[in-house]
Amino acid sequence: MKSFTYSILVAFLTLPVLLFAQDWEIDPMPIRLKAKIISIGDGMPVPYAHIINNRTHGGTTSNSGGFFTIDMLNVDSLVISAMGFTKLSFNVPSGYNPDSILIISLKPMNFAIREVTVEGKKNRVNMDGIPSGKPVDIDPELRGDAFNEKPPVIAALFNPLSYWQYYLSKKERRKRAVREAMAIEKNWEMHSQNYNKEIVMMLTGMDNIQADDFMVWFNALNVLPYTSTEYEVRASIRKYFELYKREGRLKK
């Protein structure tokens, strides 16, 4: 009986010691945790994840490369969350080396999205009864508040400001010069369809270099207006090619 009572007494006295030893199996000590957060899916860094200490409710955020540093106790637990990933509760391993970088992996979240059909409705505008504008033969950047053509003398009586603006305004003179250049360029563009090196070579049988020399000579004569028709162009090329050969200009 005494032996049984003694055993109970010893067990009662040693129980708090055992419980205390279990609670403090890992001695609490401050550490500076250095870690990198990556995705389990592809191993890529997880930037701007939130790391919260459950004990202090303080925390930090991972940088663009997934790295973070936090001061804590080695017995603290962390909650790590990031957009598109499952939240993770994390405890520092008992054998963690403060000089190393711990790798923490987050699991990506999968979202199931149902098929969506998008339909749009656009109100129709009733254009009946709306007058259309009068067409203008001037490019938008050249349209002004004066005249599209030379104003008659009588315009000086009814609108003298616009009349004199046409003759005295530098802006209007510049517009007319640009319009004239554009008209010439347009005519030459049409003219080049009838007069070009390929046509000269086809009509005369000259090679590439010979055709270049002939066209330099022919253009210097200025005998072919850019308003010439296709027939006039071909006739002029044949006529002046014969003259070109008679003068001994054709190089072989």
PDB file of C-alpha atoms in Angstrom:
ATOM      1  CA  MET A   1       0.000   0.000   0.000  1.00  0.00           C
ATOM      2  CA  LYS A   2       2.825   2.351   0.884  1.00  0.00           C
ATOM      3  CA  SER A   3       4.591   1.445  -2.369  1.00  0.00           C
ATOM      4  CA  PHE A   4       1.469   2.261  -4.425  1.00  0.00           C
ATOM      5  CA  THR A   5       1.004   5.582  -2.637  1.00  0.00           C
ATOM      6  CA  TYR A   6       4.652   6.464  -3.245  1.00  0.00           C
ATOM      7  CA  SER A   7       4.322   5.723  -6.979  1.00  0.00           C
ATOM      8  CA  ILE A   8       1.293   7.985  -7.294  1.00  0.00           C
ATOM      9  CA  LEU A   9       3.098  10.779  -5.470  1.00  0.00           C
ATOM     10  CA  VAL A  10       6.146  10.529  -7.759  1.00  0.00           C
ATOM     11  CA  ALA A  11       3.948  10.543 -10.870  1.00  0.00           C
ATOM     12  CA  PHE A  12       2.049  13.587  -9.624  1.00  0.00           C
ATOM     13  CA  LEU A  13       5.255  15.512  -8.931  1.00  0.00           C
ATOM     14  CA  THR A  14       6.916  14.663 -12.266  1.00  0.00           C
ATOM     15  CA  LEU A  15       3.840  15.358 -14.465  1.00  0.00           C
ATOM     16  CA  PRO A  16       4.352  19.171 -14.662  1.00  0.00           C
ATOM     17  CA  VAL A  17       7.982  18.606 -15.576  1.00  0.00           C
ATOM     18  CA  LEU A  18       7.003  16.283 -18.425  1.00  0.00           C
ATOM     19  CA  LEU A  19       4.349  18.687 -19.672  1.00  0.00           C
ATOM     20  CA  PHE A  20       6.775  21.603 -19.505  1.00  0.00           C
ATOM     21  CA  ALA A  21       9.367  19.611 -21.438  1.00  0.00           C
ATOM     22  CA  GLN A  22       6.822  18.802 -24.176  1.00  0.00           C
ATOM     23  CA  ASP A  23       5.733  22.428 -24.504  1.00  0.00           C
ATOM     24  CA  TRP A  24       9.291  23.637 -24.843  1.00  0.00           C
ATOM     25  CA  GLU A  25      10.700  20.833 -26.932  1.00  0.00           C
ATOM     26  CA  ILE A  26      12.083  23.642 -29.183  1.00  0.00           C
ATOM     27  CA  ASP A  27      13.596  26.492 -27.243  1.00  0.00           C
ATOM     28  CA  PRO A  28      12.111  29.836 -28.408  1.00  0.00           C
ATOM     29  CA  MET A  29      14.792  32.014 -29.893  1.00  0.00           C
ATOM     30  CA  PRO A  30      14.751  34.993 -32.255  1.00  0.00           C
ATOM     31  CA  ILE A  31      15.781  34.352 -35.849  1.00  0.00           C
ATOM     32  CA  ARG A  32      15.841  36.264 -39.104  1.00  0.00           C
ATOM     33  CA  LEU A  33      14.097  34.089 -41.673  1.00  0.00           C
ATOM     34  CA  LYS A  34      15.286  34.468 -45.255  1.00  0.00           C
ATOM     35  CA  ALA A  35      13.107  32.673 -47.770  1.00  0.00           C
ATOM     36  CA  LYS A  36      11.966  32.522 -51.366  1.00  0.00           C
ATOM     37  CA  ILE A  37       8.387  31.756 -52.407  1.00  0.00           C
ATOM     38  CA  ILE A  38       7.884  29.744 -55.587  1.00  0.00           C
ATOM     39  CA  SER A  39       4.972  28.110 -57.385  1.00  0.00           C
ATOM     40  CA  ILE A  40       4.611  24.344 -57.156  1.00  0.00           C
ATOM     41  CA  GLY A  41       3.268  24.329 -60.714  1.00  0.00           C
ATOM     42  CA  ASP A  42       6.267  25.688 -62.618  1.00  0.00           C
ATOM     43  CA  GLY A  43       8.836  26.656 -59.987  1.00  0.00           C
ATOM     44  CA  MET A  44       8.578  30.337 -60.897  1.00  0.00           C
ATOM     45  CA  PRO A  45       8.920  33.003 -58.168  1.00  0.00           C
ATOM     46  CA  VAL A  46       5.721  34.319 -56.571  1.00  0.00           C
ATOM     47  CA  PRO A  47       6.085  38.106 -56.309  1.00  0.00           C
ATOM     48  CA  TYR A  48       4.315  40.387 -53.831  1.00  0.00           C
ATOM     49  CA  ALA A  49       2.999  37.593 -51.588  1.00  0.00           C
ATOM     50  CA  HIS A  50       1.818  38.611 -48.085  1.00  0.00           C
ATOM     51  CA  ILE A  51       3.548  37.010 -45.076  1.00  0.00           C
ATOM     52  CA  ILE A  52       1.828  37.438 -41.673  1.00  0.00           C
ATOM     53  CA  ASN A  53       3.148  36.324 -38.248  1.00  0.00           C
ATOM     54  CA  ASN A  54       0.252  34.740 -36.318  1.00  0.00           C
ATOM     55  CA  ARG A  55       1.722  35.757 -32.955  1.00  0.00           C
ATOM     56  CA  THR A  56       2.563  39.403 -33.616  1.00  0.00           C
ATOM     57  CA  HIS A  57       0.154  39.984 -36.520  1.00  0.00           C
ATOM     58  CA  GLY A  58       2.984  41.842 -38.231  1.00  0.00           C
ATOM     59  CA  GLY A  59       4.398  40.846 -41.547  1.00  0.00           C
ATOM     60  CA  THR A  60       6.105  41.664 -44.808  1.00  0.00           C
ATOM     61  CA  THR A  61       5.797  41.182 -48.567  1.00  0.00           C
ATOM     62  CA  SER A  62       7.939  39.244 -51.022  1.00  0.00           C
ATOM     63  CA  ASN A  63       9.741  41.235 -53.706  1.00  0.00           C
ATOM     64  CA  SER A  64       9.497  40.799 -57.479  1.00  0.00           C
ATOM     65  CA  GLY A  65      11.786  37.761 -57.276  1.00  0.00           C
ATOM     66  CA  GLY A  66       9.745  36.066 -54.537  1.00  0.00           C
ATOM     67  CA  PHE A  67      12.327  36.780 -51.780  1.00  0.00           C
ATOM     68  CA  PHE A  68      11.489  38.090 -48.307  1.00  0.00           C
ATOM     69  CA  THR A  69      13.123  38.527 -44.885  1.00  0.00           C
ATOM     70  CA  ILE A  70      11.302  38.637 -41.545  1.00  0.00           C
ATOM     71  CA  ASP A  71      12.387  38.784 -37.886  1.00  0.00           C
ATOM     72  CA  MET A  72      10.488  36.238 -35.767  1.00  0.00           C
ATOM     73  CA  LEU A  73      10.804  33.459 -33.192  1.00  0.00           C
ATOM     74  CA  ASN A  74      11.686  30.016 -34.411  1.00  0.00           C
ATOM     75  CA  VAL A  75       8.426  28.713 -32.883  1.00  0.00           C
ATOM     76  CA  ASP A  76       6.205  31.258 -34.666  1.00  0.00           C
ATOM     77  CA  SER A  77       3.877  30.244 -37.477  1.00  0.00           C
ATOM     78  CA  LEU A  78       3.400  32.272 -40.657  1.00  0.00           C
ATOM     79  CA  VAL A  79       0.428  32.627 -42.963  1.00  0.00           C
ATOM     80  CA  ILE A  80       1.430  33.186 -46.597  1.00  0.00           C
ATOM     81  CA  SER A  81      -1.063  34.301 -49.217  1.00  0.00           C
ATOM     82  CA  ALA A  82      -0.793  35.469 -52.817  1.00  0.00           C
ATOM     83  CA  MET A  83      -3.277  36.186 -55.575  1.00  0.00           C
ATOM     84  CA  GLY A  84      -3.976  33.036 -57.569  1.00  0.00           C
ATOM     85  CA  PHE A  85      -2.502  30.690 -54.931  1.00  0.00           C
ATOM     86  CA  THR A  86      -3.871  28.676 -52.014  1.00  0.00           C
ATOM     87  CA  LYS A  87      -3.165  30.207 -48.580  1.00  0.00           C
ATOM     88  CA  LEU A  88      -0.414  28.386 -46.673  1.00  0.00           C
ATOM     89  CA  SER A  89       0.211  28.070 -42.909  1.00  0.00           C
ATOM     90  CA  PHE A  90       3.949  27.627 -42.427  1.00  0.00           C
ATOM     91  CA  ASN A  91       6.265  26.714 -39.524  1.00  0.00           C
ATOM     92  CA  VAL A  92      10.023  27.056 -39.638  1.00  0.00           C
ATOM     93  CA  PRO A  93      11.714  23.617 -39.738  1.00  0.00           C
ATOM     94  CA  SER A  94      13.626  22.710 -36.581  1.00  0.00           C
ATOM     95  CA  GLY A  95      16.887  22.330 -38.467  1.00  0.00           C
ATOM     96  CA  TYR A  96      16.687  25.674 -40.267  1.00  0.00           C
ATOM     97  CA  ASN A  97      20.057  27.352 -40.856  1.00  0.00           C
ATOM     98  CA  PRO A  98      19.703  31.172 -40.584  1.00  0.00           C
ATOM     99  CA  ASP A  99      22.498  31.595 -43.135  1.00  0.00           C
ATOM    100  CA  SER A 100      20.547  29.739 -45.829  1.00  0.00           C
ATOM    101  CA  ILE A 101      17.527  30.711 -47.913  1.00  0.00           C
ATOM    102  CA  LEU A 102      14.451  28.615 -47.259  1.00  0.00           C
ATOM    103  CA  ILE A 103      12.268  27.644 -50.233  1.00  0.00           C
ATOM    104  CA  ILE A 104       8.512  27.863 -49.639  1.00  0.00           C
ATOM    105  CA  SER A 105       6.150  26.474 -52.282  1.00  0.00           C
ATOM    106  CA  LEU A 106       2.606  27.692 -52.912  1.00  0.00           C
ATOM    107  CA  LYS A 107      -0.045  25.716 -54.755  1.00  0.00           C
ATOM    108  CA  PRO A 108      -1.732  27.530 -57.668  1.00  0.00           C
ATOM    109  CA  MET A 109      -5.508  27.801 -57.593  1.00  0.00           C
ATOM    110  CA  ASN A 110      -7.477  26.377 -60.515  1.00  0.00           C
ATOM    111  CA  PHE A 111     -10.577  28.259 -61.616  1.00  0.00           C
ATOM    112  CA  ALA A 112     -13.285  26.557 -63.639  1.00  0.00           C
ATOM    113  CA  ILE A 113     -14.904  29.086 -65.971  1.00  0.00           C
ATOM    114  CA  ARG A 114     -18.057  28.232 -67.830  1.00  0.00           C
ATOM    115  CA  GLU A 115     -18.462  29.092 -71.482  1.00  0.00           C
ATOM    116  CA  VAL A 116     -19.961  32.540 -71.962  1.00  0.00           C
ATOM    117  CA  THR A 117     -21.760  33.785 -75.059  1.00  0.00           C
ATOM    118  CA  VAL A 118     -21.586  37.537 -75.610  1.00  0.00           C
ATOM    119  CA  GLU A 119     -24.186  39.229 -77.751  1.00  0.00           C
ATOM    120  CA  GLY A 120     -24.238  42.900 -78.572  1.00  0.00           C
ATOM    121  CA  LYS A 121     -27.008  45.143 -79.776  1.00  0.00           C
ATOM    122  CA  LYS A 122     -26.403  48.425 -81.517  1.00  0.00           C
ATOM    123  CA  ASN A 123     -29.087  50.996 -82.017  1.00  0.00           C
ATOM    124  CA  ARG A 124     -29.535  51.914 -85.653  1.00  0.00           C
ATOM    125  CA  VAL A 125     -29.393  55.597 -86.465  1.00  0.00           C
ATOM    126  CA  ASN A 126     -32.114  56.920 -88.714  1.00  0.00           C
ATOM    127  CA  MET A 127     -30.335  59.046 -91.333  1.00  0.00           C
ATOM    128  CA  ASP A 128     -33.485  59.912 -93.287  1.00  0.00           C
ATOM    129  CA  GLY A 129     -33.869  63.621 -93.830  1.00  0.00           C
ATOM    130  CA  ILE A 130     -30.286  64.483 -92.846  1.00  0.00           C
ATOM    131  CA  PRO A 131     -28.663  66.487 -95.668  1.00  0.00           C
ATOM    132  CA  SER A 132     -25.280  65.327 -96.908  1.00  0.00           C
ATOM    133  CA  GLY A 133     -22.390  67.754 -97.156  1.00  0.00           C
ATOM    134  CA  LYS A 134     -21.210  69.169-100.436  1.00  0.00           C
ATOM    135  CA  PRO A 135     -18.106  67.326-101.657  1.00  0.00           C
ATOM    136  CA  VAL A 136     -14.883  69.324-101.585  1.00  0.00           C
ATOM    137  CA  ASP A 137     -11.959  68.607-103.904  1.00  0.00           C
ATOM    138  CA  ILE A 138      -9.332  69.856-101.430  1.00  0.00           C
ATOM    139  CA  ASP A 139      -7.424  67.573 -99.108  1.00  0.00           C
ATOM    140  CA  PRO A 140      -8.472  68.075 -95.450  1.00  0.00           C
ATOM    141  CA  GLU A 141      -5.111  69.549 -94.462  1.00  0.00           C
ATOM    142  CA  LEU A 142      -5.409  72.185 -97.206  1.00  0.00           C
ATOM    143  CA  ARG A 143      -8.974  73.300 -96.611  1.00  0.00           C
ATOM    144  CA  GLY A 144      -9.180  76.906 -95.530  1.00  0.00           C
ATOM    145  CA  ASP A 145     -11.617  79.721 -95.117  1.00  0.00           C
ATOM    146  CA  ALA A 146     -10.824  81.440 -98.418  1.00  0.00           C
ATOM    147  CA  PHE A 147     -11.292  80.121-101.962  1.00  0.00           C
ATOM    148  CA  ASN A 148     -10.762  76.842-103.745  1.00  0.00           C
ATOM    149  CA  GLU A 149     -10.054  78.757-106.948  1.00  0.00           C
ATOM    150  CA  LYS A 150      -9.143  82.289-107.965  1.00  0.00           C
ATOM    151  CA  PRO A 151     -12.012  84.604-106.935  1.00  0.00           C
ATOM    152  CA  PRO A 152     -13.598  86.890-109.540  1.00  0.00           C
ATOM    153  CA  VAL A 153     -13.142  90.650-109.273  1.00  0.00           C
ATOM    154  CA  ILE A 154     -16.771  91.102-108.297  1.00  0.00           C
ATOM    155  CA  ALA A 155     -16.039  89.159-105.099  1.00  0.00           C
ATOM    156  CA  ALA A 156     -14.127  92.223-103.862  1.00  0.00           C
ATOM    157  CA  LEU A 157     -17.463  94.043-103.569  1.00  0.00           C
ATOM    158  CA  PHE A 158     -19.343  91.375-101.652  1.00  0.00           C
ATOM    159  CA  ASN A 159     -16.534  89.854 -99.590  1.00  0.00           C
ATOM    160  CA  PRO A 160     -13.490  92.138 -99.718  1.00  0.00           C
ATOM    161  CA  LEU A 161     -11.703  90.519 -96.755  1.00  0.00           C
ATOM    162  CA  SER A 162     -11.678  87.080 -98.331  1.00  0.00           C
ATOM    163  CA  TYR A 163     -10.846  88.543-101.735  1.00  0.00           C
ATOM    164  CA  TRP A 164      -7.709  90.315-100.508  1.00  0.00           C
ATOM    165  CA  GLN A 165      -6.838  87.373 -98.306  1.00  0.00           C
ATOM    166  CA  TYR A 166      -6.521  85.252-101.436  1.00  0.00           C
ATOM    167  CA  TYR A 167      -3.917  87.618-102.917  1.00  0.00           C
ATOM    168  CA  LEU A 168      -2.108  88.894 -99.809  1.00  0.00           C
ATOM    169  CA  SER A 169      -2.176  86.048 -97.269  1.00  0.00           C
ATOM    170  CA  LYS A 170       1.047  84.025 -97.084  1.00  0.00           C
ATOM    171  CA  LYS A 171      -0.983  81.112 -95.771  1.00  0.00           C
ATOM    172  CA  GLU A 172      -3.231  81.091 -98.831  1.00  0.00           C
ATOM    173  CA  ARG A 173      -0.276  81.417-101.218  1.00  0.00           C
ATOM    174  CA  ARG A 174       1.399  78.503 -99.493  1.00  0.00           C
ATOM    175  CA  LYS A 175      -1.779  76.450 -99.827  1.00  0.00           C
ATOM    176  CA  ARG A 176      -1.998  77.177-103.540  1.00  0.00           C
ATOM    177  CA  ALA A 177       1.643  76.176-104.021  1.00  0.00           C
ATOM    178  CA  VAL A 178       1.053  72.899-102.211  1.00  0.00           C
ATOM    179  CA  ARG A 179      -2.104  72.223-104.211  1.00  0.00           C
ATOM    180  CA  GLU A 180      -0.262  72.833-107.463  1.00  0.00           C
ATOM    181  CA  ALA A 181       2.574  70.526-106.422  1.00  0.00           C
ATOM    182  CA  MET A 182       0.066  67.844-105.461  1.00  0.00           C
ATOM    183  CA  ALA A 183      -1.665  68.147-108.825  1.00  0.00           C
ATOM    184  CA  ILE A 184       1.642  67.823-110.690  1.00  0.00           C
ATOM    185  CA  GLU A 185       2.630  64.835-108.578  1.00  0.00           C
ATOM    186  CA  LYS A 186      -0.700  63.167-109.278  1.00  0.00           C
ATOM    187  CA  ASN A 187      -0.326  63.769-113.026  1.00  0.00           C
ATOM    188  CA  TRP A 188       3.214  62.399-113.017  1.00  0.00           C
ATOM    189  CA  GLU A 189       2.001  59.361-111.106  1.00  0.00           C
ATOM    190  CA  MET A 190      -0.500  58.665-113.871  1.00  0.00           C
ATOM    191  CA  HIS A 191       2.114  59.526-116.511  1.00  0.00           C
ATOM    192  CA  SER A 192       4.596  57.007-115.056  1.00  0.00           C
ATOM    193  CA  GLN A 193       2.177  54.200-115.854  1.00  0.00           C
ATOM    194  CA  ASN A 194       2.685  54.940-119.567  1.00  0.00           C
ATOM    195  CA  TYR A 195       6.290  56.113-119.439  1.00  0.00           C
ATOM    196  CA  ASN A 196       8.818  54.058-117.485  1.00  0.00           C
ATOM    197  CA  LYS A 197      11.995  52.071-118.015  1.00  0.00           C
ATOM    198  CA  GLU A 198      10.204  48.768-118.633  1.00  0.00           C
ATOM    199  CA  ILE A 199       8.193  50.267-121.490  1.00  0.00           C
ATOM    200  CA  VAL A 200      11.299  51.934-122.978  1.00  0.00           C
ATOM    201  CA  MET A 201      13.199  48.625-122.893  1.00  0.00           C
ATOM    202  CA  MET A 202      10.246  46.776-124.431  1.00  0.00           C
ATOM    203  CA  LEU A 203       9.840  49.277-127.316  1.00  0.00           C
ATOM    204  CA  THR A 204      13.541  49.749-128.112  1.00  0.00           C
ATOM    205  CA  GLY A 205      15.190  46.461-127.118  1.00  0.00           C
ATOM    206  CA  MET A 206      17.795  48.282-124.984  1.00  0.00           C
ATOM    207  CA  ASP A 207      19.190  46.755-121.817  1.00  0.00           C
ATOM    208  CA  ASN A 208      18.922  48.267-118.347  1.00  0.00           C
ATOM    209  CA  ILE A 209      21.971  50.567-118.554  1.00  0.00           C
ATOM    210  CA  GLN A 210      21.218  51.685-122.128  1.00  0.00           C
ATOM    211  CA  ALA A 211      17.630  52.526-121.160  1.00  0.00           C
ATOM    212  CA  ASP A 212      18.891  54.673-118.262  1.00  0.00           C
ATOM    213  CA  ASP A 213      21.160  56.685-120.583  1.00  0.00           C
ATOM    214  CA  PHE A 214      18.401  57.115-123.162  1.00  0.00           C
ATOM    215  CA  MET A 215      15.841  58.310-120.602  1.00  0.00           C
ATOM    216  CA  VAL A 216      18.269  60.900-119.193  1.00  0.00           C
ATOM    217  CA  TRP A 217      18.778  62.269-122.720  1.00  0.00           C
ATOM    218  CA  PHE A 218      15.088  62.034-123.624  1.00  0.00           C
ATOM    219  CA  ASN A 219      13.888  63.738-120.420  1.00  0.00           C
ATOM    220  CA  ALA A 220      16.324  66.614-120.967  1.00  0.00           C
ATOM    221  CA  LEU A 221      14.606  67.385-124.291  1.00  0.00           C
ATOM    222  CA  ASN A 222      11.345  68.014-122.413  1.00  0.00           C
ATOM    223  CA  VAL A 223       9.271  66.991-125.427  1.00  0.00           C
ATOM    224  CA  LEU A 224       6.851  64.692-123.593  1.00  0.00           C
ATOM    225  CA  PRO A 225       4.183  66.484-121.508  1.00  0.00           C
ATOM    226  CA  TYR A 226       2.967  64.582-118.461  1.00  0.00           C
ATOM    227  CA  THR A 227      -0.543  64.847-119.892  1.00  0.00           C
ATOM    228  CA  SER A 228       0.411  62.694-122.901  1.00  0.00           C
ATOM    229  CA  THR A 229      -1.693  59.660-123.701  1.00  0.00           C
ATOM    230  CA  GLU A 230      -0.295  56.140-123.891  1.00  0.00           C
ATOM    231  CA  TYR A 231      -0.270  56.292-127.706  1.00  0.00           C
ATOM    232  CA  GLU A 232       1.585  59.636-127.721  1.00  0.00           C
ATOM    233  CA  VAL A 233       4.155  58.322-125.257  1.00  0.00           C
ATOM    234  CA  ARG A 234       4.951  55.221-127.295  1.00  0.00           C
ATOM    235  CA  ALA A 235       5.106  57.166-130.553  1.00  0.00           C
ATOM    236  CA  SER A 236       7.530  59.694-129.024  1.00  0.00           C
ATOM    237  CA  ILE A 237       9.779  56.972-127.625  1.00  0.00           C
ATOM    238  CA  ARG A 238      10.070  55.268-131.020  1.00  0.00           C
ATOM    239  CA  LYS A 239      10.637  58.574-132.850  1.00  0.00           C
ATOM    240  CA  TYR A 240      13.355  59.879-130.551  1.00  0.00           C
ATOM    241  CA  PHE A 241      15.010  56.495-130.218  1.00  0.00           C
ATOM    242  CA  GLU A 242      15.732  56.589-133.951  1.00  0.00           C
ATOM    243  CA  LEU A 243      17.223  60.078-133.525  1.00  0.00           C
ATOM    244  CA  TYR A 244      19.215  58.813-130.544  1.00  0.00           C
ATOM    245  CA  LYS A 245      20.759  56.060-132.669  1.00  0.00           C
ATOM    246  CA  ARG A 246      21.499  58.365-135.624  1.00  0.00           C
ATOM    247  CA  GLU A 247      23.434  60.686-133.327  1.00  0.00           C
ATOM    248  CA  GLY A 248      25.535  57.718-132.241  1.00  0.00           C
ATOM    249  CA  ARG A 249      24.531  57.941-128.592  1.00  0.00           C
ATOM    250  CA  LEU A 250      23.574  54.285-128.199  1.00  0.00           C
ATOM    251  CA  LYS A 251      26.354  52.480-126.358  1.00  0.00           C
ATOM    252  CA  LYS A 252      26.910  48.807-127.028  1.00  0.00           C
TER     253      LYS A 252
END
